[in-house]
Amino acid sequence: MSESSFEASLKKSNDVWADIDVNPNKYRMLTGDRPTGHLHIGHYFGSLKNRVELQNKGVNTMILIADYQVITDRDNTEHIEDYVYNMLADYMACGVDPKKTPIFCHSAVAALNQLMLPFLSLVSEAELLRNPTVKTEQAASGHELTGLLLTYPVHQACDILFCKANIVPVGKDQLPHIEQTRQIARRFNKRYKKVFREPVGLLSDAIEVPGLDGRKMSKSYGNAISLAMTEDETAKLIRKSQTDSDRNITYDPENRPGVSALLTTASLCSGKSQEDIAAEIGDGGSGQLKAYVTESVNNFLKDIRVKRETYLSDKAQLKSILNEGNKFANHIAEKTLEEVKSAMKMNY
Ligand code: TRP
């Protein structure tokens, strides 16, 4: 994405942020996650916290568990049911209230998926092939470019447009998908009839949470503290993390990525600054630093972990919450599909 279009996206995002406090009701937020594993504190600080805030400000919020997006670059769905239920429990443990924020999944909302057909006719092969995020994801997965991986940004446009969401909290990497969605909305409206509005990608200033090794936190790097871990597993993972031999603890992400990532983790969980924590530990070395981080993470996650276990122990309740979310999404999707068919003169 070019610098100028990033600037334009940032401006749109900032304008919306300023308006949300005044007119929360003007907005519908849709966002989602692929159920490819357990959520970790990178998800929490990078997006979950933000969604809960929007929900509590009175924005209309919906969350999608993007199950069909899992098979864009993987060849099986072996653990998907477990991941879906864990994700649901994690959301709720973090403050998502399914009464305010319906939670649903792709595979349960047929009319959402049907939008894919008209939408695919609105994009060119060249546009699909140039999406930088798809290219990066393909390279990272080592998987061949499947038809679904190539076209999933269009499917993501279905996710956003079926419920006429106008704000989509995203990281920078998802901006090309938002641009594609805006284009599809524009083209559909122009070719047939005005049905859709153009969504804005809502960028947050939440920092990207570093994993325990200083790289981006990701399950596949083995550097992620998941919400589901026990206190002991958390301690073990933090103990294993790479630091350095300088006993004086300082915050210096450039030269001391391991030490600094640990300080940032403790800072997010405790609310204190990295510098203050470093000063508190002083010459205590990485042993003390790791003990400090472990305690702040485990303290922070204590309630969340108890809640997620409680939710998980009642599968019937989780199932019914997902059913309710799916019902709500189906209702909206069917209405939108009717509008689409009618705009296309297909209402026979
Ligand atoms: N592609 C998003 C991710 O990997 C997940 C997602 C699916 C999504 N559908 C969406 C995000 C719709 C925002 C809106 O993080």
mmCIF file of C-alpha atoms and ligand atoms in Angstrom:
data_model
loop_
_atom_site.group_PDB
_atom_site.id
_atom_site.type_symbol
_atom_site.label_atom_id
_atom_site.label_comp_id
_atom_site.label_asym_id
_atom_site.label_seq_id
_atom_site.Cartn_x
_atom_site.Cartn_y
_atom_site.Cartn_z
ATOM 1 C CA MET A 1 0.000 0.000 0.000
ATOM 2 C CA SER A 2 1.418 3.382 -1.003
ATOM 3 C CA GLU A 3 2.288 5.994 1.619
ATOM 4 C CA SER A 4 -0.398 8.408 0.396
ATOM 5 C CA SER A 5 -3.188 5.856 0.490
ATOM 6 C CA PHE A 6 -2.053 4.859 3.981
ATOM 7 C CA GLU A 7 -2.245 8.530 5.001
ATOM 8 C CA ALA A 8 -5.755 8.712 3.548
ATOM 9 C CA SER A 9 -6.806 5.588 5.464
ATOM 10 C CA LEU A 10 -5.317 6.991 8.654
ATOM 11 C CA LYS A 11 -7.205 10.245 8.258
ATOM 12 C CA LYS A 12 -10.521 8.473 7.685
ATOM 13 C CA SER A 13 -9.840 6.310 10.704
ATOM 14 C CA ASN A 14 -9.014 9.300 12.934
ATOM 15 C CA ASP A 15 -12.153 11.155 11.849
ATOM 16 C CA VAL A 16 -14.278 8.161 12.781
ATOM 17 C CA TRP A 17 -12.566 7.734 16.154
ATOM 18 C CA ALA A 18 -13.389 11.349 16.969
ATOM 19 C CA ASP A 19 -17.051 10.840 16.050
ATOM 20 C CA ILE A 20 -17.632 7.521 17.835
ATOM 21 C CA ASP A 21 -17.881 9.098 21.280
ATOM 22 C CA VAL A 22 -20.488 11.549 20.013
ATOM 23 C CA ASN A 23 -22.517 9.260 17.760
ATOM 24 C CA PRO A 24 -21.860 5.622 18.686
ATOM 25 C CA ASN A 25 -25.174 4.607 17.135
ATOM 26 C CA LYS A 26 -24.116 5.664 13.667
ATOM 27 C CA TYR A 27 -21.661 2.810 13.561
ATOM 28 C CA ARG A 28 -21.751 -0.897 13.025
ATOM 29 C CA MET A 29 -18.501 -2.707 13.676
ATOM 30 C CA LEU A 30 -17.680 -6.050 12.151
ATOM 31 C CA THR A 31 -14.441 -7.826 12.686
ATOM 32 C CA GLY A 32 -13.270 -11.372 12.978
ATOM 33 C CA ASP A 33 -10.570 -13.929 13.559
ATOM 34 C CA ARG A 34 -9.614 -17.162 11.902
ATOM 35 C CA PRO A 35 -10.017 -20.073 14.273
ATOM 36 C CA THR A 36 -6.552 -21.496 13.661
ATOM 37 C CA GLY A 37 -5.416 -21.758 17.279
ATOM 38 C CA HIS A 38 -5.857 -20.304 20.730
ATOM 39 C CA LEU A 39 -5.983 -16.549 21.253
ATOM 40 C CA HIS A 40 -2.949 -15.002 22.921
ATOM 41 C CA ILE A 41 -2.172 -11.729 24.663
ATOM 42 C CA GLY A 42 -1.140 -10.241 21.307
ATOM 43 C CA HIS A 43 -4.765 -10.654 20.210
ATOM 44 C CA TYR A 44 -5.963 -9.286 23.522
ATOM 45 C CA PHE A 45 -3.960 -6.059 23.537
ATOM 46 C CA GLY A 46 -3.936 -5.696 19.744
ATOM 47 C CA SER A 47 -7.666 -6.056 19.114
ATOM 48 C CA LEU A 48 -9.923 -7.721 21.696
ATOM 49 C CA LYS A 49 -9.580 -4.900 24.200
ATOM 50 C CA ASN A 50 -10.494 -2.430 21.512
ATOM 51 C CA ARG A 51 -13.596 -4.349 20.436
ATOM 52 C CA VAL A 52 -14.845 -4.526 24.001
ATOM 53 C CA GLU A 53 -14.366 -0.770 24.319
ATOM 54 C CA LEU A 54 -16.395 -0.134 21.158
ATOM 55 C CA GLN A 55 -19.098 -2.508 22.410
ATOM 56 C CA ASN A 56 -19.257 -0.664 25.718
ATOM 57 C CA LYS A 57 -19.391 2.746 24.063
ATOM 58 C CA GLY A 58 -22.669 1.654 22.458
ATOM 59 C CA VAL A 59 -21.488 0.927 18.919
ATOM 60 C CA ASN A 60 -23.406 -1.901 17.178
ATOM 61 C CA THR A 61 -20.842 -4.647 17.201
ATOM 62 C CA MET A 62 -20.629 -8.091 15.622
ATOM 63 C CA ILE A 63 -17.794 -10.605 15.678
ATOM 64 C CA LEU A 64 -17.177 -13.264 13.086
ATOM 65 C CA ILE A 65 -15.347 -16.511 13.699
ATOM 66 C CA ALA A 66 -14.031 -16.814 10.154
ATOM 67 C CA ASP A 67 -14.050 -20.583 9.767
ATOM 68 C CA TYR A 68 -14.066 -20.712 5.955
ATOM 69 C CA GLN A 69 -10.962 -18.500 5.971
ATOM 70 C CA VAL A 70 -9.035 -21.254 7.739
ATOM 71 C CA ILE A 71 -8.884 -23.366 4.574
ATOM 72 C CA THR A 72 -7.367 -20.584 2.461
ATOM 73 C CA ASP A 73 -3.908 -21.953 3.210
ATOM 74 C CA ARG A 74 -4.369 -25.209 5.129
ATOM 75 C CA ASP A 75 -5.427 -28.630 4.053
ATOM 76 C CA ASN A 76 -7.402 -29.783 7.036
ATOM 77 C CA THR A 77 -9.869 -28.663 9.678
ATOM 78 C CA GLU A 78 -8.936 -31.238 12.266
ATOM 79 C CA HIS A 79 -9.121 -29.088 15.416
ATOM 80 C CA ILE A 80 -11.532 -26.487 14.167
ATOM 81 C CA GLU A 81 -14.388 -27.257 16.533
ATOM 82 C CA ASP A 82 -12.096 -27.015 19.535
ATOM 83 C CA TYR A 83 -10.667 -23.710 18.294
ATOM 84 C CA VAL A 84 -14.120 -22.255 17.637
ATOM 85 C CA TYR A 85 -15.383 -23.028 21.147
ATOM 86 C CA ASN A 86 -12.164 -21.843 22.740
ATOM 87 C CA MET A 87 -12.371 -18.620 20.783
ATOM 88 C CA LEU A 88 -15.922 -18.061 21.946
ATOM 89 C CA ALA A 89 -14.916 -18.678 25.571
ATOM 90 C CA ASP A 90 -11.907 -16.365 25.202
ATOM 91 C CA TYR A 91 -14.015 -13.566 23.723
ATOM 92 C CA MET A 92 -16.484 -13.711 26.557
ATOM 93 C CA ALA A 93 -13.823 -14.036 29.239
ATOM 94 C CA CYS A 94 -12.281 -10.833 27.851
ATOM 95 C CA GLY A 95 -15.531 -8.900 28.091
ATOM 96 C CA VAL A 96 -17.381 -9.518 24.845
ATOM 97 C CA ASP A 97 -21.047 -9.708 25.813
ATOM 98 C CA PRO A 98 -22.902 -11.850 23.264
ATOM 99 C CA LYS A 99 -26.152 -10.017 24.066
ATOM 100 C CA LYS A 100 -24.585 -6.810 22.789
ATOM 101 C CA THR A 101 -22.179 -8.379 20.328
ATOM 102 C CA PRO A 102 -23.545 -11.348 18.407
ATOM 103 C CA ILE A 103 -20.811 -13.858 17.566
ATOM 104 C CA PHE A 104 -21.292 -16.039 14.489
ATOM 105 C CA CYS A 105 -19.381 -18.109 11.965
ATOM 106 C CA HIS A 106 -19.159 -18.215 8.162
ATOM 107 C CA SER A 107 -20.300 -21.783 7.719
ATOM 108 C CA ALA A 108 -23.631 -21.086 9.423
ATOM 109 C CA VAL A 109 -24.642 -18.097 7.298
ATOM 110 C CA ALA A 110 -25.463 -19.281 3.783
ATOM 111 C CA ALA A 111 -26.682 -15.919 2.473
ATOM 112 C CA LEU A 112 -23.391 -14.259 3.434
ATOM 113 C CA ASN A 113 -21.501 -16.791 1.341
ATOM 114 C CA GLN A 114 -23.844 -16.340 -1.595
ATOM 115 C CA LEU A 115 -22.785 -12.698 -1.944
ATOM 116 C CA MET A 116 -19.457 -14.095 -3.144
ATOM 117 C CA LEU A 117 -20.871 -14.770 -6.628
ATOM 118 C CA PRO A 118 -21.943 -11.258 -7.614
ATOM 119 C CA PHE A 119 -18.937 -9.786 -5.800
ATOM 120 C CA LEU A 120 -16.447 -11.966 -7.698
ATOM 121 C CA SER A 121 -17.838 -10.555 -10.915
ATOM 122 C CA LEU A 122 -16.851 -7.067 -9.766
ATOM 123 C CA VAL A 123 -13.110 -7.654 -9.421
ATOM 124 C CA SER A 124 -10.440 -8.403 -11.976
ATOM 125 C CA GLU A 125 -7.848 -11.142 -11.951
ATOM 126 C CA ALA A 126 -5.116 -8.487 -11.907
ATOM 127 C CA GLU A 127 -6.557 -6.861 -8.769
ATOM 128 C CA LEU A 128 -6.672 -10.199 -7.000
ATOM 129 C CA LEU A 129 -3.102 -11.036 -7.969
ATOM 130 C CA ARG A 130 -1.701 -7.747 -6.732
ATOM 131 C CA ASN A 131 -3.050 -7.856 -3.181
ATOM 132 C CA PRO A 132 0.152 -7.584 -1.106
ATOM 133 C CA THR A 133 -1.325 -9.266 1.970
ATOM 134 C CA VAL A 134 -2.341 -12.351 0.014
ATOM 135 C CA LYS A 135 1.179 -12.561 -1.431
ATOM 136 C CA THR A 136 2.773 -12.299 2.016
ATOM 137 C CA GLU A 137 0.427 -14.870 3.499
ATOM 138 C CA GLN A 138 1.052 -17.288 0.693
ATOM 139 C CA ALA A 139 4.804 -16.942 1.095
ATOM 140 C CA ALA A 140 4.589 -17.393 4.874
ATOM 141 C CA SER A 141 2.383 -20.471 4.628
ATOM 142 C CA GLY A 142 4.434 -22.120 1.893
ATOM 143 C CA HIS A 143 1.108 -23.268 0.469
ATOM 144 C CA GLU A 144 0.226 -23.038 -3.217
ATOM 145 C CA LEU A 145 -2.036 -20.167 -4.231
ATOM 146 C CA THR A 146 -5.418 -21.844 -3.956
ATOM 147 C CA GLY A 147 -8.467 -20.290 -5.570
ATOM 148 C CA LEU A 148 -9.753 -19.473 -2.108
ATOM 149 C CA LEU A 149 -6.526 -17.849 -0.935
ATOM 150 C CA LEU A 150 -6.542 -15.699 -4.064
ATOM 151 C CA THR A 151 -10.160 -14.671 -3.644
ATOM 152 C CA TYR A 152 -10.574 -14.529 0.127
ATOM 153 C CA PRO A 153 -10.358 -10.717 0.197
ATOM 154 C CA VAL A 154 -13.612 -10.802 -1.786
ATOM 155 C CA HIS A 155 -15.064 -13.213 0.741
ATOM 156 C CA GLN A 156 -13.973 -10.792 3.437
ATOM 157 C CA ALA A 157 -15.906 -8.096 1.569
ATOM 158 C CA CYS A 158 -18.965 -10.373 1.943
ATOM 159 C CA ASP A 159 -18.273 -10.515 5.714
ATOM 160 C CA ILE A 160 -18.235 -6.758 5.956
ATOM 161 C CA LEU A 161 -20.952 -5.799 3.489
ATOM 162 C CA PHE A 162 -23.581 -8.409 4.369
ATOM 163 C CA CYS A 163 -24.230 -6.555 7.629
ATOM 164 C CA LYS A 164 -23.456 -3.127 6.173
ATOM 165 C CA ALA A 165 -20.692 -2.565 8.672
ATOM 166 C CA ASN A 166 -19.143 0.874 8.343
ATOM 167 C CA ILE A 167 -16.214 0.361 10.684
ATOM 168 C CA VAL A 168 -13.773 -2.519 10.683
ATOM 169 C CA PRO A 169 -11.027 -2.480 13.319
ATOM 170 C CA VAL A 170 -7.963 -3.837 11.578
ATOM 171 C CA GLY A 171 -4.207 -3.916 11.594
ATOM 172 C CA LYS A 172 -2.300 -2.256 8.786
ATOM 173 C CA ASP A 173 -1.938 -5.561 6.922
ATOM 174 C CA GLN A 174 -5.706 -5.744 6.416
ATOM 175 C CA LEU A 175 -6.027 -2.323 4.754
ATOM 176 C CA PRO A 176 -5.762 -3.697 1.190
ATOM 177 C CA HIS A 177 -8.808 -5.857 1.992
ATOM 178 C CA ILE A 178 -10.747 -2.817 3.195
ATOM 179 C CA GLU A 179 -9.832 -0.985 -0.005
ATOM 180 C CA GLN A 180 -11.037 -3.964 -2.042
ATOM 181 C CA THR A 181 -14.275 -3.999 -0.053
ATOM 182 C CA ARG A 182 -14.860 -0.289 -0.683
ATOM 183 C CA GLN A 183 -14.296 -0.843 -4.368
ATOM 184 C CA ILE A 184 -16.758 -3.728 -4.496
ATOM 185 C CA ALA A 185 -19.393 -1.650 -2.689
ATOM 186 C CA ARG A 186 -18.841 1.246 -5.100
ATOM 187 C CA ARG A 187 -18.956 -0.924 -8.181
ATOM 188 C CA PHE A 188 -22.056 -2.796 -7.095
ATOM 189 C CA ASN A 189 -23.884 0.449 -6.307
ATOM 190 C CA LYS A 190 -22.894 1.937 -9.649
ATOM 191 C CA ARG A 191 -23.653 -1.102 -11.762
ATOM 192 C CA TYR A 192 -27.015 -2.010 -10.175
ATOM 193 C CA LYS A 193 -28.429 0.198 -7.441
ATOM 194 C CA LYS A 194 -27.212 1.722 -4.196
ATOM 195 C CA VAL A 195 -27.280 -1.066 -1.645
ATOM 196 C CA PHE A 196 -23.964 -0.785 0.190
ATOM 197 C CA ARG A 197 -21.996 1.829 2.089
ATOM 198 C CA GLU A 198 -18.211 2.000 2.071
ATOM 199 C CA PRO A 199 -16.595 0.830 5.305
ATOM 200 C CA VAL A 200 -13.670 2.499 7.027
ATOM 201 C CA GLY A 201 -10.767 0.520 8.462
ATOM 202 C CA LEU A 202 -10.397 1.594 12.051
ATOM 203 C CA LEU A 203 -6.719 1.690 12.936
ATOM 204 C CA SER A 204 -5.875 1.680 16.604
ATOM 205 C CA ASP A 205 -2.734 3.006 18.202
ATOM 206 C CA ALA A 206 -2.449 -0.215 20.168
ATOM 207 C CA ILE A 207 1.127 -1.249 19.730
ATOM 208 C CA GLU A 208 1.912 -4.495 18.034
ATOM 209 C CA VAL A 209 2.632 -6.790 20.948
ATOM 210 C CA PRO A 210 6.075 -8.330 20.653
ATOM 211 C CA GLY A 211 6.421 -12.056 21.245
ATOM 212 C CA LEU A 212 8.835 -13.267 23.888
ATOM 213 C CA ASP A 213 11.709 -13.166 21.399
ATOM 214 C CA GLY A 214 10.999 -9.633 20.168
ATOM 215 C CA ARG A 215 9.449 -10.775 16.877
ATOM 216 C CA LYS A 216 5.717 -10.327 16.296
ATOM 217 C CA MET A 217 3.734 -12.483 18.709
ATOM 218 C CA SER A 218 2.527 -15.506 16.806
ATOM 219 C CA LYS A 219 1.644 -19.037 17.758
ATOM 220 C CA SER A 220 3.723 -20.366 14.884
ATOM 221 C CA TYR A 221 6.884 -18.735 16.312
ATOM 222 C CA GLY A 222 6.352 -20.382 19.719
ATOM 223 C CA ASN A 223 6.697 -16.937 21.328
ATOM 224 C CA ALA A 224 3.071 -16.385 22.322
ATOM 225 C CA ILE A 225 1.441 -16.441 25.745
ATOM 226 C CA SER A 226 -2.021 -17.800 25.101
ATOM 227 C CA LEU A 227 -4.949 -16.974 27.344
ATOM 228 C CA ALA A 228 -5.485 -20.712 27.768
ATOM 229 C CA MET A 229 -2.072 -21.456 29.308
ATOM 230 C CA THR A 230 -1.791 -22.378 32.978
ATOM 231 C CA GLU A 231 0.333 -20.274 35.331
ATOM 232 C CA ASP A 232 3.062 -22.920 35.199
ATOM 233 C CA GLU A 233 3.076 -23.106 31.419
ATOM 234 C CA THR A 234 3.307 -19.320 31.334
ATOM 235 C CA ALA A 235 6.235 -19.340 33.771
ATOM 236 C CA LYS A 236 8.011 -22.031 31.756
ATOM 237 C CA LEU A 237 7.615 -20.185 28.479
ATOM 238 C CA ILE A 238 8.882 -16.928 29.963
ATOM 239 C CA ARG A 239 11.817 -18.710 31.610
ATOM 240 C CA LYS A 240 12.836 -20.154 28.227
ATOM 241 C CA SER A 241 12.811 -16.770 26.486
ATOM 242 C CA GLN A 242 16.065 -15.371 25.139
ATOM 243 C CA THR A 243 17.581 -12.409 27.026
ATOM 244 C CA ASP A 244 21.214 -11.306 27.344
ATOM 245 C CA SER A 245 23.968 -11.338 29.937
ATOM 246 C CA ASP A 246 23.865 -7.657 30.941
ATOM 247 C CA ARG A 247 22.451 -7.723 34.477
ATOM 248 C CA ASN A 248 21.375 -4.098 34.315
ATOM 249 C CA ILE A 249 17.873 -4.104 32.901
ATOM 250 C CA THR A 250 17.117 -1.333 30.398
ATOM 251 C CA TYR A 251 14.448 -0.753 27.787
ATOM 252 C CA ASP A 252 16.209 -0.730 24.427
ATOM 253 C CA PRO A 253 14.169 -2.526 21.739
ATOM 254 C CA GLU A 254 16.826 -1.996 19.063
ATOM 255 C CA ASN A 255 19.772 -3.551 20.887
ATOM 256 C CA ARG A 256 18.031 -5.693 23.500
ATOM 257 C CA PRO A 257 14.961 -7.174 21.770
ATOM 258 C CA GLY A 258 14.478 -10.033 24.245
ATOM 259 C CA VAL A 259 14.757 -7.915 27.411
ATOM 260 C CA SER A 260 12.621 -5.166 25.868
ATOM 261 C CA ALA A 261 9.881 -7.547 24.735
ATOM 262 C CA LEU A 262 9.655 -8.849 28.290
ATOM 263 C CA LEU A 263 9.442 -5.301 29.632
ATOM 264 C CA THR A 264 6.677 -4.449 27.163
ATOM 265 C CA THR A 265 4.736 -7.557 28.137
ATOM 266 C CA ALA A 266 4.986 -6.631 31.827
ATOM 267 C CA SER A 267 4.091 -3.044 31.014
ATOM 268 C CA LEU A 268 0.914 -3.993 29.147
ATOM 269 C CA CYS A 269 -0.164 -6.317 31.941
ATOM 270 C CA SER A 270 0.680 -4.008 34.840
ATOM 271 C CA GLY A 271 -0.031 -0.570 33.386
ATOM 272 C CA LYS A 272 3.429 0.676 34.408
ATOM 273 C CA SER A 273 5.915 1.992 31.841
ATOM 274 C CA GLN A 274 8.777 -0.142 30.554
ATOM 275 C CA GLU A 275 11.278 2.354 31.946
ATOM 276 C CA ASP A 276 9.767 2.283 35.441
ATOM 277 C CA ILE A 277 9.801 -1.492 35.505
ATOM 278 C CA ALA A 278 13.414 -1.557 34.284
ATOM 279 C CA ALA A 279 14.378 0.895 37.031
ATOM 280 C CA GLU A 280 12.613 -1.223 39.651
ATOM 281 C CA ILE A 281 14.608 -4.281 38.638
ATOM 282 C CA GLY A 282 17.864 -2.367 38.186
ATOM 283 C CA ASP A 283 20.785 -4.778 38.419
ATOM 284 C CA GLY A 284 18.588 -7.781 39.209
ATOM 285 C CA GLY A 285 19.362 -9.466 35.888
ATOM 286 C CA SER A 286 17.110 -11.513 33.645
ATOM 287 C CA GLY A 287 16.148 -13.923 36.434
ATOM 288 C CA GLN A 288 14.388 -11.156 38.331
ATOM 289 C CA LEU A 289 12.997 -9.679 35.142
ATOM 290 C CA LYS A 290 11.445 -12.999 34.173
ATOM 291 C CA ALA A 291 9.955 -13.483 37.631
ATOM 292 C CA TYR A 292 8.478 -9.996 37.425
ATOM 293 C CA VAL A 293 6.989 -10.593 33.982
ATOM 294 C CA THR A 294 5.561 -13.966 34.979
ATOM 295 C CA GLU A 295 3.848 -12.452 37.972
ATOM 296 C CA SER A 296 2.353 -9.550 36.067
ATOM 297 C CA VAL A 297 1.101 -11.760 33.223
ATOM 298 C CA ASN A 298 -0.385 -14.350 35.563
ATOM 299 C CA ASN A 299 -2.007 -11.646 37.697
ATOM 300 C CA PHE A 300 -3.458 -9.987 34.676
ATOM 301 C CA LEU A 301 -4.820 -13.221 33.224
ATOM 302 C CA LYS A 302 -6.095 -14.671 36.499
ATOM 303 C CA ASP A 303 -9.744 -13.613 36.123
ATOM 304 C CA ILE A 304 -9.814 -14.169 32.394
ATOM 305 C CA ARG A 305 -8.531 -17.713 32.865
ATOM 306 C CA VAL A 306 -11.076 -18.575 35.527
ATOM 307 C CA LYS A 307 -13.877 -17.215 33.360
ATOM 308 C CA ARG A 308 -12.777 -18.992 30.190
ATOM 309 C CA GLU A 309 -12.644 -22.312 32.037
ATOM 310 C CA THR A 310 -16.134 -21.742 33.413
ATOM 311 C CA TYR A 311 -17.490 -20.966 29.953
ATOM 312 C CA LEU A 312 -15.703 -23.940 28.421
ATOM 313 C CA SER A 313 -17.130 -26.324 30.980
ATOM 314 C CA ASP A 314 -20.625 -25.653 29.633
ATOM 315 C CA LYS A 315 -20.565 -26.685 25.968
ATOM 316 C CA ALA A 316 -24.346 -26.546 25.707
ATOM 317 C CA GLN A 317 -24.318 -22.890 26.702
ATOM 318 C CA LEU A 318 -21.528 -22.063 24.244
ATOM 319 C CA LYS A 319 -23.410 -23.831 21.491
ATOM 320 C CA SER A 320 -26.552 -21.908 22.234
ATOM 321 C CA ILE A 321 -24.672 -18.580 22.263
ATOM 322 C CA LEU A 322 -23.198 -19.358 18.860
ATOM 323 C CA ASN A 323 -26.618 -20.439 17.606
ATOM 324 C CA GLU A 324 -28.127 -17.140 18.691
ATOM 325 C CA GLY A 325 -25.333 -15.218 16.955
ATOM 326 C CA ASN A 326 -25.779 -17.288 13.817
ATOM 327 C CA LYS A 327 -29.516 -16.684 13.844
ATOM 328 C CA PHE A 328 -29.008 -12.934 14.120
ATOM 329 C CA ALA A 329 -26.431 -12.946 11.300
ATOM 330 C CA ASN A 330 -28.664 -15.081 9.085
ATOM 331 C CA HIS A 331 -31.541 -12.693 9.513
ATOM 332 C CA ILE A 332 -29.433 -9.741 8.365
ATOM 333 C CA ALA A 333 -27.707 -11.698 5.591
ATOM 334 C CA GLU A 334 -30.998 -12.861 4.106
ATOM 335 C CA LYS A 335 -32.318 -9.326 4.075
ATOM 336 C CA THR A 336 -29.197 -8.012 2.346
ATOM 337 C CA LEU A 337 -29.221 -10.845 -0.177
ATOM 338 C CA GLU A 338 -32.841 -9.970 -1.017
ATOM 339 C CA GLU A 339 -31.800 -6.364 -1.651
ATOM 340 C CA VAL A 340 -28.934 -7.562 -3.813
ATOM 341 C CA LYS A 341 -31.143 -9.862 -5.860
ATOM 342 C CA SER A 342 -33.715 -7.171 -6.237
ATOM 343 C CA ALA A 343 -31.084 -4.636 -7.389
ATOM 344 C CA MET A 344 -29.961 -7.262 -9.915
ATOM 345 C CA LYS A 345 -33.579 -7.831 -11.022
ATOM 346 C CA MET A 346 -33.361 -11.412 -9.819
ATOM 347 C CA ASN A 347 -36.362 -11.367 -7.549
ATOM 348 C CA TYR A 348 -38.462 -13.909 -9.363
HETATM 349 N N1 TRP B 1 -8.491 -11.795 7.764
HETATM 350 C C1 TRP B 1 -8.671 -11.433 9.134
HETATM 351 C C2 TRP B 1 -7.403 -11.819 9.903
HETATM 352 O O1 TRP B 1 -6.696 -12.721 9.491
HETATM 353 C C3 TRP B 1 -9.865 -12.115 9.780
HETATM 354 C C4 TRP B 1 -11.173 -11.682 9.177
HETATM 355 C C5 TRP B 1 -12.046 -12.462 8.482
HETATM 356 C C6 TRP B 1 -11.723 -10.373 9.218
HETATM 357 N N2 TRP B 1 -13.099 -11.744 8.074
HETATM 358 C C7 TRP B 1 -12.958 -10.459 8.495
HETATM 359 C C8 TRP B 1 -11.309 -9.151 9.767
HETATM 360 C C9 TRP B 1 -13.750 -9.326 8.318
HETATM 361 C C10 TRP B 1 -12.118 -8.045 9.581
HETATM 362 C C11 TRP B 1 -13.332 -8.123 8.857
HETATM 363 O O2 TRP B 1 -7.129 -11.221 10.914
#
